[in-house]
Amino acid sequence: MAIEIHVPVLGESVTEATVGKWFKSVGDAVAVDEPICELETDKVALEVNATASGALTEIKVEEGDTVGVGALLAIIDETAHGKTSPTPTTPKADVAPAAAAPAAASDAAPAGGVRASAAKIAADKAVDLSKIVGTGADGVVTKADVLNYLEHGATAPAAAAGSNDTGSTVVADASPREEVVPMTRLRRTIAKRLKDAQNTAAMLTTYNEVDMTQVIKLRNQYKDMFEKKHGSKLGFMSFFVKACVQALKEIPEVNAEIRDDAIVYKNYYHIGVAASTPAGLVVPVVRDCQDRSFSDVEKEIVRLGGRARDGKLGMDEMQGGTFTISNGGIFGSLMSSPILNAPQSGILGMHAIKERAMVENGQVVIKPMMYLALSYDHRVVDGKGAVTFLVRVKECLEDPQRLVLDL
């Protein structure tokens, strides 16, 4: 019996996606719930799973094609027995065309694998795939990589060196000076949203600094006990989430948004925690942080971060945030001005903790300091509110007992 695989519902207001890559080729065996392809939407990359076991007999769309919700992707024959692929990312049909290249070309496929569309072009143009460095996930060679190689790097490395008429050696630059790689749908959406935020909001940033001594001391004192009891490590982010909730309760406009001609104040605290992934920046949301304990916050951040890195975040896990925290400090950033995550009115930027000389009671002492930055929409938040918000966050972090006592 033939089973049709269609594009699933992609989420609220999302009507189309781009076919990112096929994990299976025509003739491959598939099992129920096994991923057969990946779709890229404006917000996430998601896998489409087989709804039946059998053999993949037809693929209806190519990698890079745009498809709408409900579009036919592939057909599975439940009565057939297909061949088994070596790995999900390197189907046999993907690397087979490399063997059809001229004898002068190497038969070795790139370690990261080859997408079917890339292999087809390479076979048609007699391109040696082993000479192409893949830019896809895990080093997979994409269609864009092959096209770029044909345009800029078609000279074989063996011909890179030679002699001119004067007898001197001439070394050619075999690598292209520029690479043209099409933006993914997710990257295009990130770029558009960031620019829209700059164009729409009256964005301003205020700064402060916080002494992290007490948080570090408390974390070091209880981190082993915390992990033993709750099964998760005690990080810094849970302190910042809880401190922001305290500050947002006092300065509600930072937790608000403009909707039409009204300001909507929210009495719940869905905190977005920005995460960097190979596909781009995503902001999964930790919901109802006002009702969560430190351990609940830590576990949810770890869970969402893992799903973000694996490209498995659902649309519902990234929608509905009321405030965002971005931690550039993990990459070494000392200070930056984060861009608002529209339609939110505030975003807190964390940065690297650095020991600095500070004056305390007339004495110079060394303290672990962090710069904080709050970018806010001045249409909603006045300067006084923004500064007060940062001061409250600073007070909670420099005296973390406030968080326990809800002060």
Tab-separated table of C-alpha atoms in Angstrom:
chain	number	residue	atom	x	y	z
A	1	MET	CA	0.000	0.000	0.000
A	2	ALA	CA	1.315	3.460	-0.929
A	3	ILE	CA	1.529	5.924	1.956
A	4	GLU	CA	1.803	9.633	1.186
A	5	ILE	CA	3.993	11.907	3.339
A	6	HIS	CA	2.819	15.509	3.454
A	7	VAL	CA	4.156	18.758	4.929
A	8	PRO	CA	2.766	18.916	8.491
A	9	VAL	CA	1.193	21.929	10.172
A	10	LEU	CA	4.143	24.229	10.816
A	11	GLY	CA	2.779	26.486	13.522
A	12	GLU	CA	0.743	29.607	13.962
A	13	SER	CA	1.017	31.994	10.966
A	14	VAL	CA	3.633	29.774	9.248
A	15	THR	CA	2.360	28.602	5.852
A	16	GLU	CA	5.452	27.428	3.989
A	17	ALA	CA	8.903	25.942	4.475
A	18	THR	CA	12.048	25.129	2.528
A	19	VAL	CA	13.204	21.545	2.065
A	20	GLY	CA	16.546	21.563	3.845
A	21	LYS	CA	17.847	18.060	3.219
A	22	TRP	CA	16.728	14.502	2.627
A	23	PHE	CA	17.961	11.875	5.049
A	24	LYS	CA	16.701	9.104	2.756
A	25	SER	CA	16.908	8.431	-0.972
A	26	VAL	CA	14.568	6.611	-3.339
A	27	GLY	CA	14.820	2.889	-2.666
A	28	ASP	CA	15.938	3.252	0.958
A	29	ALA	CA	14.234	1.318	3.727
A	30	VAL	CA	12.364	3.421	6.287
A	31	ALA	CA	10.867	2.636	9.668
A	32	VAL	CA	7.880	4.192	11.424
A	33	ASP	CA	8.784	7.547	13.020
A	34	GLU	CA	12.216	7.576	11.353
A	35	PRO	CA	13.229	11.045	10.054
A	36	ILE	CA	13.218	11.151	6.273
A	37	CYS	CA	13.762	14.852	5.600
A	38	GLU	CA	14.237	18.236	7.253
A	39	LEU	CA	12.174	21.362	6.626
A	40	GLU	CA	13.353	24.886	7.395
A	41	THR	CA	10.712	27.429	8.408
A	42	ASP	CA	11.020	31.090	9.320
A	43	LYS	CA	11.725	30.116	12.922
A	44	VAL	CA	12.920	26.514	13.235
A	45	ALA	CA	14.213	23.506	11.368
A	46	LEU	CA	12.005	20.470	11.900
A	47	GLU	CA	12.184	16.844	10.886
A	48	VAL	CA	9.441	15.017	9.003
A	49	ASN	CA	9.088	11.415	10.128
A	50	ALA	CA	7.852	8.377	8.222
A	51	THR	CA	4.291	7.361	9.126
A	52	ALA	CA	4.809	3.772	7.996
A	53	SER	CA	7.538	1.188	7.476
A	54	GLY	CA	8.583	0.087	4.017
A	55	ALA	CA	10.620	1.558	1.168
A	56	LEU	CA	10.801	5.156	-0.027
A	57	THR	CA	9.606	4.842	-3.617
A	58	GLU	CA	9.193	8.494	-4.662
A	59	ILE	CA	10.548	11.895	-3.624
A	60	LYS	CA	8.308	14.647	-4.929
A	61	VAL	CA	10.353	17.761	-4.065
A	62	GLU	CA	14.024	18.664	-4.293
A	63	GLU	CA	16.258	20.125	-1.615
A	64	GLY	CA	15.891	23.905	-1.678
A	65	ASP	CA	12.286	23.805	-2.937
A	66	THR	CA	9.640	25.861	-1.129
A	67	VAL	CA	6.603	23.852	-0.051
A	68	GLY	CA	3.300	24.786	1.571
A	69	VAL	CA	1.476	23.091	4.425
A	70	GLY	CA	-0.073	19.870	3.159
A	71	ALA	CA	2.177	19.567	0.078
A	72	LEU	CA	3.159	16.047	-0.968
A	73	LEU	CA	6.761	15.290	-0.027
A	74	ALA	CA	7.247	11.573	-0.690
A	75	ILE	CA	5.590	8.173	-1.050
A	76	ILE	CA	6.364	5.052	0.973
A	77	ASP	CA	5.440	1.535	-0.189
A	78	GLU	CA	4.559	-0.551	2.855
A	79	THR	CA	4.931	-3.821	0.912
A	80	ALA	CA	8.463	-3.128	-0.351
A	81	HIS	CA	11.796	-3.827	1.300
A	82	GLY	CA	14.302	-1.094	0.612
A	83	LYS	CA	18.035	-0.948	1.016
A	84	THR	CA	19.528	0.303	4.281
A	85	SER	CA	21.372	3.633	4.307
A	86	PRO	CA	24.798	3.731	6.075
A	87	THR	CA	23.879	6.799	8.150
A	88	PRO	CA	20.994	9.304	8.211
A	89	THR	CA	23.178	12.072	6.724
A	90	THR	CA	24.978	10.036	4.025
A	91	PRO	CA	22.409	8.041	2.024
A	92	LYS	CA	23.892	5.636	-0.540
A	93	ALA	CA	22.223	7.459	-3.389
A	94	ASP	CA	23.886	10.677	-2.256
A	95	VAL	CA	27.450	9.473	-2.677
A	96	ALA	CA	26.930	7.123	-5.614
A	97	PRO	CA	27.255	9.835	-8.303
A	98	ALA	CA	30.804	10.523	-7.127
A	99	ALA	CA	31.833	7.168	-8.564
A	100	ALA	CA	30.632	8.310	-11.976
A	101	ALA	CA	33.198	11.116	-12.055
A	102	PRO	CA	36.172	10.860	-14.439
A	103	ALA	CA	39.062	8.553	-13.588
A	104	ALA	CA	41.204	11.558	-12.697
A	105	ALA	CA	38.802	12.459	-9.886
A	106	SER	CA	39.066	10.911	-6.438
A	107	ASP	CA	36.323	8.430	-5.472
A	108	ALA	CA	36.426	9.563	-1.836
A	109	ALA	CA	33.349	11.468	-0.718
A	110	PRO	CA	33.692	14.292	1.816
A	111	ALA	CA	33.606	13.091	5.414
A	112	GLY	CA	30.477	15.088	6.179
A	113	GLY	CA	28.429	13.518	3.368
A	114	VAL	CA	26.834	14.925	0.229
A	115	ARG	CA	23.303	16.132	-0.341
A	116	ALA	CA	21.468	14.518	-3.239
A	117	SER	CA	21.103	17.780	-5.169
A	118	ALA	CA	24.843	18.458	-4.783
A	119	ALA	CA	25.775	14.957	-5.934
A	120	LYS	CA	23.594	15.279	-9.045
A	121	ILE	CA	25.227	18.539	-10.136
A	122	ALA	CA	28.691	17.137	-9.398
A	123	ALA	CA	27.986	14.099	-11.565
A	124	ASP	CA	26.609	16.210	-14.434
A	125	LYS	CA	29.601	18.585	-14.333
A	126	ALA	CA	32.228	15.905	-13.576
A	127	VAL	CA	33.254	17.608	-10.341
A	128	ASP	CA	35.468	15.775	-7.855
A	129	LEU	CA	33.493	16.038	-4.608
A	130	SER	CA	36.529	15.254	-2.492
A	131	LYS	CA	37.945	18.690	-3.386
A	132	ILE	CA	34.920	20.568	-2.006
A	133	VAL	CA	34.643	21.635	1.624
A	134	GLY	CA	31.041	21.301	2.804
A	135	THR	CA	29.381	24.229	4.557
A	136	GLY	CA	26.242	22.337	5.591
A	137	ALA	CA	25.558	20.846	9.002
A	138	ASP	CA	28.397	18.519	10.073
A	139	GLY	CA	30.346	19.380	6.912
A	140	VAL	CA	27.743	18.160	4.415
A	141	VAL	CA	28.397	19.347	0.842
A	142	THR	CA	25.408	21.346	-0.395
A	143	LYS	CA	24.212	22.410	-3.832
A	144	ALA	CA	25.518	25.924	-3.126
A	145	ASP	CA	28.982	24.506	-2.336
A	146	VAL	CA	29.178	22.757	-5.736
A	147	LEU	CA	27.936	25.831	-7.625
A	148	ASN	CA	30.422	28.019	-5.776
A	149	TYR	CA	33.234	25.590	-6.617
A	150	LEU	CA	32.278	25.604	-10.292
A	151	GLU	CA	32.265	29.413	-10.383
A	152	HIS	CA	35.349	30.194	-8.324
A	153	GLY	CA	37.400	27.127	-7.609
A	154	ALA	CA	37.292	24.845	-10.639
A	155	THR	CA	41.089	24.846	-11.036
A	156	ALA	CA	42.458	21.546	-9.779
A	157	PRO	CA	45.050	21.778	-6.990
A	158	ALA	CA	47.551	19.873	-9.140
A	159	ALA	CA	47.557	22.729	-11.608
A	160	ALA	CA	47.953	25.360	-8.964
A	161	ALA	CA	51.707	25.607	-9.371
A	162	GLY	CA	53.558	26.051	-12.668
A	163	SER	CA	56.201	28.072	-14.506
A	164	ASN	CA	55.895	31.220	-16.555
A	165	ASP	CA	57.899	32.168	-19.608
A	166	THR	CA	60.745	33.459	-17.458
A	167	GLY	CA	61.162	30.158	-15.671
A	168	SER	CA	60.038	31.457	-12.291
A	169	THR	CA	57.452	29.494	-10.343
A	170	VAL	CA	53.916	30.845	-10.345
A	171	VAL	CA	51.623	29.738	-7.517
A	172	ALA	CA	47.914	30.118	-8.223
A	173	ASP	CA	45.418	30.724	-5.461
A	174	ALA	CA	43.220	27.620	-5.665
A	175	SER	CA	40.826	28.853	-3.009
A	176	PRO	CA	38.126	31.381	-3.943
A	177	ARG	CA	38.509	34.882	-2.532
A	178	GLU	CA	34.767	35.071	-1.929
A	179	GLU	CA	32.051	32.563	-1.182
A	180	VAL	CA	28.416	33.155	-2.038
A	181	VAL	CA	26.154	31.070	0.183
A	182	PRO	CA	22.390	31.629	0.057
A	183	MET	CA	20.858	32.664	3.383
A	184	THR	CA	18.707	30.035	5.027
A	185	ARG	CA	15.079	30.842	5.670
A	186	LEU	CA	15.838	31.086	9.403
A	187	ARG	CA	18.747	33.491	8.845
A	188	ARG	CA	16.620	35.667	6.538
A	189	THR	CA	13.915	35.851	9.179
A	190	ILE	CA	16.413	36.713	11.926
A	191	ALA	CA	17.812	39.516	9.766
A	192	LYS	CA	14.348	40.882	8.987
A	193	ARG	CA	13.139	40.776	12.593
A	194	LEU	CA	16.253	42.509	13.922
A	195	LYS	CA	16.009	45.261	11.309
A	196	ASP	CA	12.278	45.656	11.907
A	197	ALA	CA	12.956	46.088	15.628
A	198	GLN	CA	15.442	48.876	14.888
A	199	ASN	CA	13.061	50.571	12.457
A	200	THR	CA	9.940	50.313	14.625
A	201	ALA	CA	10.954	50.715	18.271
A	202	ALA	CA	12.432	53.829	19.840
A	203	MET	CA	15.304	51.725	21.115
A	204	LEU	CA	17.697	52.935	23.777
A	205	THR	CA	20.216	51.137	26.002
A	206	THR	CA	21.216	51.837	29.592
A	207	TYR	CA	24.151	50.213	31.381
A	208	ASN	CA	25.217	49.237	34.875
A	209	GLU	CA	27.689	46.885	36.494
A	210	VAL	CA	27.200	44.209	39.100
A	211	ASP	CA	29.541	42.682	41.673
A	212	MET	CA	29.154	38.918	41.238
A	213	THR	CA	30.991	38.014	44.461
A	214	GLN	CA	27.953	36.822	46.419
A	215	VAL	CA	26.406	34.859	43.562
A	216	ILE	CA	29.716	33.097	42.902
A	217	LYS	CA	30.155	32.391	46.618
A	218	LEU	CA	26.615	31.013	46.969
A	219	ARG	CA	26.929	28.937	43.822
A	220	ASN	CA	30.261	27.422	44.873
A	221	GLN	CA	28.917	26.654	48.331
A	222	TYR	CA	25.813	24.786	47.185
A	223	LYS	CA	26.440	23.624	43.597
A	224	ASP	CA	27.355	20.023	44.533
A	225	MET	CA	24.415	19.676	46.912
A	226	PHE	CA	22.118	21.301	44.353
A	227	GLU	CA	23.161	18.902	41.580
A	228	LYS	CA	22.872	15.872	43.859
A	229	LYS	CA	19.332	16.767	44.907
A	230	HIS	CA	17.905	18.172	41.677
A	231	GLY	CA	19.937	16.384	39.015
A	232	SER	CA	20.970	19.595	37.284
A	233	LYS	CA	23.875	22.006	37.686
A	234	LEU	CA	23.382	25.367	39.348
A	235	GLY	CA	24.342	27.953	36.735
A	236	PHE	CA	24.307	31.732	36.677
A	237	MET	CA	21.284	32.062	34.375
A	238	SER	CA	18.740	31.007	37.008
A	239	PHE	CA	19.941	33.864	39.262
A	240	PHE	CA	19.443	36.343	36.422
A	241	VAL	CA	16.021	34.954	35.514
A	242	LYS	CA	14.794	35.234	39.102
A	243	ALA	CA	16.361	38.693	39.515
A	244	CYS	CA	14.644	39.903	36.329
A	245	VAL	CA	11.282	38.588	37.523
A	246	GLN	CA	11.679	40.576	40.739
A	247	ALA	CA	12.565	43.723	38.802
A	248	LEU	CA	9.778	43.225	36.256
A	249	LYS	CA	7.209	43.021	39.055
A	250	GLU	CA	8.307	46.460	40.235
A	251	ILE	CA	8.715	47.988	36.754
A	252	PRO	CA	5.812	46.386	34.804
A	253	GLU	CA	6.289	48.507	31.683
A	254	VAL	CA	9.481	46.578	30.870
A	255	ASN	CA	7.284	43.461	30.693
A	256	ALA	CA	4.720	45.144	28.420
A	257	GLU	CA	4.225	45.579	24.678
A	258	ILE	CA	2.478	47.968	22.323
A	259	ARG	CA	-0.511	46.391	20.600
A	260	ASP	CA	-2.261	48.662	18.113
A	261	ASP	CA	-2.779	51.918	20.040
A	262	ALA	CA	-2.675	50.347	23.514
A	263	ILE	CA	-0.007	49.170	25.965
A	264	VAL	CA	-0.543	45.600	27.162
A	265	TYR	CA	0.846	44.937	30.648
A	266	LYS	CA	1.489	41.265	31.398
A	267	ASN	CA	1.172	39.812	34.878
A	268	TYR	CA	3.096	36.670	33.968
A	269	TYR	CA	6.766	36.307	33.195
A	270	HIS	CA	7.736	34.203	30.181
A	271	ILE	CA	11.492	34.774	29.946
A	272	GLY	CA	13.198	34.107	26.618
A	273	VAL	CA	16.774	32.842	26.937
A	274	ALA	CA	18.689	33.479	23.708
A	275	ALA	CA	20.663	30.486	22.438
A	276	SER	CA	23.181	30.295	19.614
A	277	THR	CA	22.826	27.260	17.340
A	278	PRO	CA	24.530	26.173	14.094
A	279	ALA	CA	21.411	27.364	12.241
A	280	GLY	CA	21.339	30.780	13.913
A	281	LEU	CA	20.069	32.562	17.005
A	282	VAL	CA	16.889	31.212	18.584
A	283	VAL	CA	15.070	32.311	21.732
A	284	PRO	CA	13.296	29.467	23.560
A	285	VAL	CA	10.963	30.622	26.322
A	286	VAL	CA	10.954	29.561	29.980
A	287	ARG	CA	7.315	30.035	30.929
A	288	ASP	CA	5.793	31.321	34.170
A	289	CYS	CA	9.125	31.962	35.823
A	290	GLN	CA	7.341	33.613	38.748
A	291	ASP	CA	6.082	30.143	39.761
A	292	ARG	CA	9.318	28.223	39.153
A	293	SER	CA	12.045	27.370	41.641
A	294	PHE	CA	15.745	27.724	40.849
A	295	SER	CA	15.911	24.024	40.012
A	296	ASP	CA	12.862	24.251	37.712
A	297	VAL	CA	14.423	27.177	35.854
A	298	GLU	CA	17.773	25.402	35.472
A	299	LYS	CA	16.191	22.167	34.230
A	300	GLU	CA	14.036	23.993	31.704
A	301	ILE	CA	16.976	26.040	30.389
A	302	VAL	CA	19.029	22.854	29.929
A	303	ARG	CA	16.119	21.078	28.224
A	304	LEU	CA	15.385	23.931	25.835
A	305	GLY	CA	19.075	24.522	25.124
A	306	GLY	CA	19.544	20.881	24.154
A	307	ARG	CA	16.529	20.941	21.859
A	308	ALA	CA	17.797	24.183	20.303
A	309	ARG	CA	21.215	22.694	19.523
A	310	ASP	CA	19.583	19.586	18.041
A	311	GLY	CA	17.230	21.683	15.910
A	312	LYS	CA	14.185	20.132	17.560
A	313	LEU	CA	12.522	23.184	19.126
A	314	GLY	CA	8.795	23.396	18.492
A	315	MET	CA	7.058	26.604	17.482
A	316	ASP	CA	5.237	26.725	20.822
A	317	GLU	CA	8.575	26.681	22.660
A	318	MET	CA	9.662	29.959	21.056
A	319	GLN	CA	6.452	31.977	21.145
A	320	GLY	CA	4.875	34.143	23.808
A	321	GLY	CA	7.969	35.517	25.552
A	322	THR	CA	7.502	38.735	27.543
A	323	PHE	CA	11.163	39.591	28.201
A	324	THR	CA	14.503	38.261	26.910
A	325	ILE	CA	17.947	37.624	28.389
A	326	SER	CA	20.971	37.319	26.098
A	327	ASN	CA	24.333	36.123	27.418
A	328	GLY	CA	27.152	37.342	25.205
A	329	GLY	CA	29.574	36.664	28.046
A	330	ILE	CA	29.864	33.002	27.128
A	331	PHE	CA	31.628	34.132	23.936
A	332	GLY	CA	33.835	36.631	25.788
A	333	SER	CA	31.841	39.821	25.181
A	334	LEU	CA	32.707	42.544	27.696
A	335	MET	CA	29.919	44.956	26.701
A	336	SER	CA	27.291	45.200	23.977
A	337	SER	CA	23.897	46.708	23.214
A	338	PRO	CA	21.379	43.922	22.523
A	339	ILE	CA	18.575	44.444	20.001
A	340	LEU	CA	14.969	44.070	21.148
A	341	ASN	CA	13.102	40.858	20.467
A	342	ALA	CA	9.901	42.438	19.103
A	343	PRO	CA	7.211	42.988	20.251
A	344	GLN	CA	8.856	42.897	23.678
A	345	SER	CA	9.871	46.169	25.319
A	346	GLY	CA	13.047	45.016	27.056
A	347	ILE	CA	16.064	42.740	26.702
A	348	LEU	CA	18.877	42.248	29.204
A	349	GLY	CA	22.414	41.687	27.996
A	350	MET	CA	24.769	39.688	30.239
A	351	HIS	CA	28.509	39.835	29.671
A	352	ALA	CA	31.779	38.264	30.744
A	353	ILE	CA	32.750	38.268	34.426
A	354	LYS	CA	36.125	39.987	34.801
A	355	GLU	CA	38.157	40.788	37.878
A	356	ARG	CA	38.575	44.545	38.162
A	357	ALA	CA	39.992	47.001	40.661
A	358	MET	CA	37.111	48.612	42.537
A	359	VAL	CA	37.075	51.181	45.348
A	360	GLU	CA	35.239	50.024	48.489
A	361	ASN	CA	35.276	52.044	51.737
A	362	GLY	CA	38.275	54.006	50.470
A	363	GLN	CA	40.228	50.852	49.645
A	364	VAL	CA	41.087	49.373	46.241
A	365	VAL	CA	39.878	45.774	46.087
A	366	ILE	CA	39.683	43.185	43.306
A	367	LYS	CA	36.151	42.042	42.525
A	368	PRO	CA	34.508	39.837	39.857
A	369	MET	CA	32.462	42.357	37.912
A	370	MET	CA	29.977	42.067	35.050
A	371	TYR	CA	28.571	44.821	32.849
A	372	LEU	CA	24.803	44.684	32.320
A	373	ALA	CA	22.937	46.316	29.434
A	374	LEU	CA	19.195	46.868	29.172
A	375	SER	CA	17.874	47.794	25.741
A	376	TYR	CA	14.310	49.061	25.909
A	377	ASP	CA	11.556	50.587	23.831
A	378	HIS	CA	11.389	54.232	24.872
A	379	ARG	CA	7.812	54.416	23.586
A	380	VAL	CA	6.785	52.246	26.534
A	381	VAL	CA	9.600	52.552	29.075
A	382	ASP	CA	10.864	55.866	30.423
A	383	GLY	CA	14.509	56.354	31.352
A	384	LYS	CA	13.698	56.296	35.059
A	385	GLY	CA	11.980	52.927	34.758
A	386	ALA	CA	14.837	51.436	32.729
A	387	VAL	CA	17.505	52.615	35.172
A	388	THR	CA	15.455	51.470	38.168
A	389	PHE	CA	14.996	48.051	36.565
A	390	LEU	CA	18.761	47.578	36.190
A	391	VAL	CA	19.382	48.799	39.731
A	392	ARG	CA	16.901	46.213	41.079
A	393	VAL	CA	18.589	43.436	39.097
A	394	LYS	CA	21.952	44.594	40.452
A	395	GLU	CA	20.646	44.636	44.049
A	396	CYS	CA	19.232	41.113	43.764
A	397	LEU	CA	22.484	39.730	42.383
A	398	GLU	CA	24.731	41.490	44.867
A	399	ASP	CA	22.503	40.290	47.739
A	400	PRO	CA	20.966	37.022	46.419
A	401	GLN	CA	19.153	36.369	49.711
A	402	ARG	CA	16.611	38.873	48.318
A	403	LEU	CA	15.626	36.282	45.725
A	404	VAL	CA	14.966	33.658	48.377
A	405	LEU	CA	12.981	36.077	50.539
A	406	ASP	CA	11.109	37.607	47.566
A	407	LEU	CA	12.366	41.108	48.397
